[in-house]
Coordinates of C-alpha atoms in Angstrom, one line a residue:
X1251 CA 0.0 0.0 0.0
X1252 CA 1.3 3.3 -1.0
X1253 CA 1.1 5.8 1.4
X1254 CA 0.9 9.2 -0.4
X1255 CA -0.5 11.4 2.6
X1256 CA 0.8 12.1 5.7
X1257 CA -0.6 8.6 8.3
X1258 CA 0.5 8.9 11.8
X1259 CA 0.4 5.5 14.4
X1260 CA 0.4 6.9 17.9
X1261 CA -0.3 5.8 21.1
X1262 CA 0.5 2.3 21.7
X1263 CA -0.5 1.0 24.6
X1264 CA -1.6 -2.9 25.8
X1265 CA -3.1 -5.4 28.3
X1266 CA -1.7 -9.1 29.0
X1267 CA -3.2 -11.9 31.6
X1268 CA -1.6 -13.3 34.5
X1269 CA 1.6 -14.9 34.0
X1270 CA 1.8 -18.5 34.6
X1271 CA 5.3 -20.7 33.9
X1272 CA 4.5 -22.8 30.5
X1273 CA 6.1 -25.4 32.4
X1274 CA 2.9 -25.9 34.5
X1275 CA 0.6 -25.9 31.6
X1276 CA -1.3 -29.3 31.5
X1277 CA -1.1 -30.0 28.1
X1278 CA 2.8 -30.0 27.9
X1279 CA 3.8 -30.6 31.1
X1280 CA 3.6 -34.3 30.5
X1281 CA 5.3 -34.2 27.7
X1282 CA 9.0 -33.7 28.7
X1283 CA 10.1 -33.6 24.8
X1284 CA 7.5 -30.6 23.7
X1285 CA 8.6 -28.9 27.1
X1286 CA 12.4 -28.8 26.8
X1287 CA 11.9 -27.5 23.2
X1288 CA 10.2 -24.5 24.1
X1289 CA 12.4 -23.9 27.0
X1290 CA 15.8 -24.8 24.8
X1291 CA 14.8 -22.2 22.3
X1292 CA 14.0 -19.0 25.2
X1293 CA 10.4 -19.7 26.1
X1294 CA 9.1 -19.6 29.6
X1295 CA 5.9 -17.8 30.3
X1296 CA 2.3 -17.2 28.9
X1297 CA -0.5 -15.4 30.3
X1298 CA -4.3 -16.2 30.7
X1299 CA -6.6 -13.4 31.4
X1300 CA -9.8 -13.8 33.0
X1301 CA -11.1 -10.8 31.3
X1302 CA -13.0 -11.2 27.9
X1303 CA -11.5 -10.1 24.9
X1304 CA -13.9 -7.2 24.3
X1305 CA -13.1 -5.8 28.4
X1306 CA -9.0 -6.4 27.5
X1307 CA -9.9 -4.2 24.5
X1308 CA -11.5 -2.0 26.2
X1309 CA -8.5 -1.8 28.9
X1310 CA -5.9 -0.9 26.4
X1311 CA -8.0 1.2 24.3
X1312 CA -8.6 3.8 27.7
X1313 CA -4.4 3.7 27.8
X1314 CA -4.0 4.6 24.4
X1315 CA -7.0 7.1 24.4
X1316 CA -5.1 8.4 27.8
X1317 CA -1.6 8.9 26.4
X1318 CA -3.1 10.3 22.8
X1319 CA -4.7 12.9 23.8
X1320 CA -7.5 13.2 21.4
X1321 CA -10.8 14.5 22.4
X1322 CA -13.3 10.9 22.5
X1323 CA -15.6 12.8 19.5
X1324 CA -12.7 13.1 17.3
X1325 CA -12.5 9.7 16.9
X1326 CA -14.0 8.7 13.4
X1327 CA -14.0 4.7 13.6
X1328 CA -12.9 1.9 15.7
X1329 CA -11.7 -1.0 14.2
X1330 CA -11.8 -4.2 16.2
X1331 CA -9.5 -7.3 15.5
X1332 CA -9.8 -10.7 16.8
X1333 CA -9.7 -14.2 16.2
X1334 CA -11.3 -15.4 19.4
X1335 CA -14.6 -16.7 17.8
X1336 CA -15.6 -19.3 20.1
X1337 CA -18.0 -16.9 21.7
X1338 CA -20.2 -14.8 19.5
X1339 CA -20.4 -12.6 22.6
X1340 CA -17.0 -11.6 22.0
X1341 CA -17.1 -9.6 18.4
X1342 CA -21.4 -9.4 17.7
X1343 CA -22.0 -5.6 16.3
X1344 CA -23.1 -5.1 20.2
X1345 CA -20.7 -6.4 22.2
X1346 CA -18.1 -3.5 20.2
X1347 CA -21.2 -0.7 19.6
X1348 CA -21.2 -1.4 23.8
X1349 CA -17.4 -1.0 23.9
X1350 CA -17.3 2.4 21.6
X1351 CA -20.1 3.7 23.9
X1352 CA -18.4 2.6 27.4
X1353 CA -15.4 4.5 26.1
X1354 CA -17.4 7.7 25.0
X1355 CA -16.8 7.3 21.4
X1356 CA -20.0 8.6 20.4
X1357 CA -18.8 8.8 16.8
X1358 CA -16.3 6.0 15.6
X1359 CA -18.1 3.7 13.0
X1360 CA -17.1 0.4 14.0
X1361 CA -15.3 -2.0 11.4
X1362 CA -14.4 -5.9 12.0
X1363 CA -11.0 -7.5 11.1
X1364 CA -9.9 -11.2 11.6
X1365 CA -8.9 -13.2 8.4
X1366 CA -5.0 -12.5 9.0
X1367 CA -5.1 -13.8 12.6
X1368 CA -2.1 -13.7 13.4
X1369 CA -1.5 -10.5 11.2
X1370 CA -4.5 -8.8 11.8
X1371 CA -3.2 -6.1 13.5
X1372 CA -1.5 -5.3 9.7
X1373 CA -5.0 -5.5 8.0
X1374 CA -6.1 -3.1 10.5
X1375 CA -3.5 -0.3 10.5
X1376 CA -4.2 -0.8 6.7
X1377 CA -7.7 -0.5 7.0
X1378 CA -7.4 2.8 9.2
X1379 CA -4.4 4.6 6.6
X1380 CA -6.7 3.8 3.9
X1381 CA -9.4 5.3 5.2
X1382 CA -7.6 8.5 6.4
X1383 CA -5.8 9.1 2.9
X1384 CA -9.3 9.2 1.4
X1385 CA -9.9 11.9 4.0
X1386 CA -13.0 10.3 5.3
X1387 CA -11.4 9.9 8.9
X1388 CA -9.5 11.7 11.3
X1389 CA -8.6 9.8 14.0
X1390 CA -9.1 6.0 13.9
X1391 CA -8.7 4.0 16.9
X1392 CA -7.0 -0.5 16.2
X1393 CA -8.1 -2.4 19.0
X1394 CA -6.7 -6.6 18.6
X1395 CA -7.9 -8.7 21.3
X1396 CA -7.8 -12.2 21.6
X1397 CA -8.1 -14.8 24.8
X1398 CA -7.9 -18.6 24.3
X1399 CA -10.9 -21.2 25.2
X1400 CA -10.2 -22.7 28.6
X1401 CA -9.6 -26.2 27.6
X1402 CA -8.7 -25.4 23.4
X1403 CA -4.9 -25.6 23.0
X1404 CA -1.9 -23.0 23.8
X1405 CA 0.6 -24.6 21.4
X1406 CA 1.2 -22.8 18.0
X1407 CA 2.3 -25.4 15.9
X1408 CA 4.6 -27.2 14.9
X1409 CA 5.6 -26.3 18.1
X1410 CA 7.0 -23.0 17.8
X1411 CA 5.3 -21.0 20.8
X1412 CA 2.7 -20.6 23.2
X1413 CA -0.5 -18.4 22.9
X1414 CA -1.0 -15.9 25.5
X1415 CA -4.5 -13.6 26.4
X1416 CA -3.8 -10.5 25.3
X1417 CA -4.7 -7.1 24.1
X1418 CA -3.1 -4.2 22.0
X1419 CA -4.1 -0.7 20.7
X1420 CA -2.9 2.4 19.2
X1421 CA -4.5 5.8 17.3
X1422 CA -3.5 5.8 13.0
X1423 CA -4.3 9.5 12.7
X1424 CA -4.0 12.4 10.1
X1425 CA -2.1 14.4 12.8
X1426 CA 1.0 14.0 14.3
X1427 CA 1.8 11.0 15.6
X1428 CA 5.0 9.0 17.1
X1429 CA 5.8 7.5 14.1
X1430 CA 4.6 8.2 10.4
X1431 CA 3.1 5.0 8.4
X1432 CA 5.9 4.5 5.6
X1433 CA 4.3 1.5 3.8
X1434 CA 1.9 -1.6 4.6
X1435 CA 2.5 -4.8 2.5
X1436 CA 0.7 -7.8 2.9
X1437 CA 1.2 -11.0 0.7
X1438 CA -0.6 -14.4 1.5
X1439 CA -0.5 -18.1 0.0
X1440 CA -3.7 -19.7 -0.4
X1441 CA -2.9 -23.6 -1.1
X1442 CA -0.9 -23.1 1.9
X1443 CA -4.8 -24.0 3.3
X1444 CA -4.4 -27.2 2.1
X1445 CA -1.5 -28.0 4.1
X1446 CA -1.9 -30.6 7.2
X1447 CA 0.6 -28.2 9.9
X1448 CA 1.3 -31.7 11.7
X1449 CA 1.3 -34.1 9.2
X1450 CA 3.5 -32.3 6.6
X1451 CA 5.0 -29.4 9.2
X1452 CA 8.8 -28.9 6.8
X1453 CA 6.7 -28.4 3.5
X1454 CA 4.9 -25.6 5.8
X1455 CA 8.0 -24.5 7.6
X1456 CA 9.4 -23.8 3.9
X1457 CA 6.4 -22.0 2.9
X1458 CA 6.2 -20.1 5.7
X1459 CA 9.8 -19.4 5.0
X1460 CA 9.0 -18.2 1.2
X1461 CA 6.2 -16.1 2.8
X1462 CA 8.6 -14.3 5.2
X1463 CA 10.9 -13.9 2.5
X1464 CA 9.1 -12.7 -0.1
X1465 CA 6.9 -10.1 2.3
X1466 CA 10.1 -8.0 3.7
X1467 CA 11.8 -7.9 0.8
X1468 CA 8.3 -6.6 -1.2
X1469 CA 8.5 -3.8 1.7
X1470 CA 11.9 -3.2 1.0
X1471 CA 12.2 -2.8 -2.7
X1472 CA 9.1 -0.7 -2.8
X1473 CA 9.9 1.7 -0.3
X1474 CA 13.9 1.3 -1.7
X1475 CA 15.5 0.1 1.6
X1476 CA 18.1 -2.2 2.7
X1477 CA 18.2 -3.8 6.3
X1478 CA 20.6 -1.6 7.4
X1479 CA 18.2 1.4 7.3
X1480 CA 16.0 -0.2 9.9
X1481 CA 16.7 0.6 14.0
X1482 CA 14.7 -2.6 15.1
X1483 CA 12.5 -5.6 13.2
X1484 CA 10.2 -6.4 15.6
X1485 CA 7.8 -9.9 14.7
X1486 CA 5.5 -12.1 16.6
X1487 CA 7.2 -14.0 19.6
X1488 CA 7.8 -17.1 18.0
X1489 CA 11.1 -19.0 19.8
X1490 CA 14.5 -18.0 19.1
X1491 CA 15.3 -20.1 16.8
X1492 CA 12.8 -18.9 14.6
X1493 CA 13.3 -15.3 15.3
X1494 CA 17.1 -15.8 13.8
X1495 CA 15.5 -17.3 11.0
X1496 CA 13.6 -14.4 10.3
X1497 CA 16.3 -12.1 10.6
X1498 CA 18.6 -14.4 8.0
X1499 CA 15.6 -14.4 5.5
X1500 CA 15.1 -10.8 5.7
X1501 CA 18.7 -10.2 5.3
X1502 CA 18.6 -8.5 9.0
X1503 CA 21.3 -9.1 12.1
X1504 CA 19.9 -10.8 14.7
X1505 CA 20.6 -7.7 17.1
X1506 CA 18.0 -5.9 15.2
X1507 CA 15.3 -8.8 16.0
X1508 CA 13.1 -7.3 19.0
X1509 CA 13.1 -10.6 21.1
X1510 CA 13.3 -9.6 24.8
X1511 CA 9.2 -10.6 25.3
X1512 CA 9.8 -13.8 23.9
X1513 CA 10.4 -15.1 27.5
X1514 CA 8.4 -12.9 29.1
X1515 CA 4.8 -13.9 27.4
X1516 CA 5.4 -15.8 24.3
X1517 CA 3.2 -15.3 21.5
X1518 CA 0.2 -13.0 22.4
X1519 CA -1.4 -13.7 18.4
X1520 CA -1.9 -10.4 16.8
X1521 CA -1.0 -8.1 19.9
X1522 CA 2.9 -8.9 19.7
X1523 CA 3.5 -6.5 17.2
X1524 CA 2.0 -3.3 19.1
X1525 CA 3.1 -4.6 22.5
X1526 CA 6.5 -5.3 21.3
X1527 CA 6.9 -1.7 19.9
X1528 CA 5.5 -0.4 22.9
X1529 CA 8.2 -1.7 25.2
X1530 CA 11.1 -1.4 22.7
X1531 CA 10.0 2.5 23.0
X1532 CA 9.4 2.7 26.5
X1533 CA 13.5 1.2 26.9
X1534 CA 15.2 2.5 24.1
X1535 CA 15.6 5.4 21.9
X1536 CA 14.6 6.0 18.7
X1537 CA 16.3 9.3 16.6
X1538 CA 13.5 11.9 14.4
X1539 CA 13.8 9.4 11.2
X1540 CA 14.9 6.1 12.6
X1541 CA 13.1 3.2 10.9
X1542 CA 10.9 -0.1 12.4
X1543 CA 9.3 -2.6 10.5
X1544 CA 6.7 -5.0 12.0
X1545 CA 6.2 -8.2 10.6
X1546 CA 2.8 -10.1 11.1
X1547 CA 2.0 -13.7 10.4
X1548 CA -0.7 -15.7 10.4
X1549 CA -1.0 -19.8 9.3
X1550 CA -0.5 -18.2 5.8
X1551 CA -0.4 -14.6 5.0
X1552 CA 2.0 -11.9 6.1
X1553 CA 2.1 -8.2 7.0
X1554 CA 4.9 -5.9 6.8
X1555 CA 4.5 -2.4 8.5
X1556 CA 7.2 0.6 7.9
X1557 CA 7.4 3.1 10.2
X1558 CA 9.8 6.6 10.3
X1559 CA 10.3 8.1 13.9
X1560 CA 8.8 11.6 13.6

């Protein structure tokens, strides 16, 4: 997506569950091979809210309303991500029309993502520049919230992570901003769907791979940069091992991975990329110009996210 107006992302801010040790989860804590995996490769906690996805969003969206300053009627739409659909209750038109109005966003349209699971949050930012290039909206509010079914499974396969309860927000706005949008690619592989993750996990490793691969470098060569230009590439919190994998297909040092949440949560689905940024800010410092990219996967489409330090 080309970006030719000025598209701020502001505001980051999230909300995780409790922190438990994966090592006491019950579906791997029996299974010593899964286990010392994980831990081998720099996992060691997950969280699990008690809080439904729509009251997590509704948490992070009052930090990120907090810290952006922008009067509640300014806000033009709310778009809501999540892949947690095993309660309708958690993304039906009044379950988020109640969230909007419990937040005093008396006039932000609301707008549903969740196809990129994984990388919704990149169909989302999209989804907000778009509509503030076309100078319909202002000020958007991204809300991406997910929680997983007590009893449904924590393990991404092939066993690369564990899914954490989280949520994540921020502000894409026409004003300033902390960062301004550079460019938002997204590439996806449909007879990847046809693919058994267990049964046939290296031919979907390798297209994941080719995925990766081919979504940074699309970023790059359109917006003409090298991985050099970039302060930080910050992903999902997949393991370590994967996360230098990332780096090598991208061309990218390993120091520039954003990793250090890896061991703290794991792999909080589409919130990693928001909550990720929002601590690497909050302990580092970025120069007026610096570069990040975010990269967003889901089981088989990618997002790529360029952002310039105002």
């Amino acid at each position: 997506m080309l970006i030719n107006k000025k598209v701020y992302l502001t505001a980051s801010a999230y909300e995780l569950g409790n922190v438990y040790d994966i090592e006491n989860l019950d579906e791997i804590k029996e299974d010593k091979e899964i286990l010392e995996t994980l831990l081998k490769f720099g996992l060691k906690k997950y969280t699990k809210s008690q809080l439904t996805p729509p009251i997590m969003a509704k948490k992070t969206a009052q930090y990120t309303l907090e810290k952006g300053r922008i009067n509640r009627k300014e806000i033009d739409a709310l778009i809501y991500a999540t892949s947690s659909f095993w309660d309708s209750r958690f993304y039906d038109g009044k379950e988020v029309s109640r969230l909007s109005y419990e937040l005093g966003l008396e006039n932000a349209y609301p707008i549903g993502v969740f196809l990129s699971e994984c990388g919704n949050i990149h169909t989302a930012i999209r989804t907000a520049a778009s509509l503030i290039q076309t100078g319909e909206c202002r000020n958007i509010l991204v809300v991406t919230t997910d929680q997983i079914q007590e009893g449904g499974t924590r393990i991404i396969p092939p066993n690369i992570s564990i899914a954490s309860d989280a949520a994540a927000s921020c502000i894409v706005s026409a004003e300033k901003g902390d960062f301004e949008i550079m460019h938002i690619t997204q590439h996806t592989n449909a007879a990847m769907s046809e693919l058994d993750i267990e049964e046939k996990s290296e031919e979907y490793m390798y297209a994941v791979a080719e995925g990766i691969k081919k979504t940074l470098w699309k970023s790059m060569k359109f917006t003409e940069k090298q991985p050099k230009d970039f302060q930080q590439l910050i992903t999902n919190n997949y393991n370590l091992l994967l996360s230098k994998t990332i780096s090598d297909l991208g061309g990218f040092e390993f120091e520039q991975v954003y990793t250090e949440n890896i061991a703290r949560f794991a792999h909080a689905l589409a919130s990693d990329n928001l909550i990720n940024l929002c601590d690497f800010l909050n302990n580092n410092f970025l120069n007026s110009q610096d570069l990040v990219l975010l990269l967003g996967t889901g089981t088989n489409m990618w997002g790529a996210t360029i952002l310039i330090k105002t």
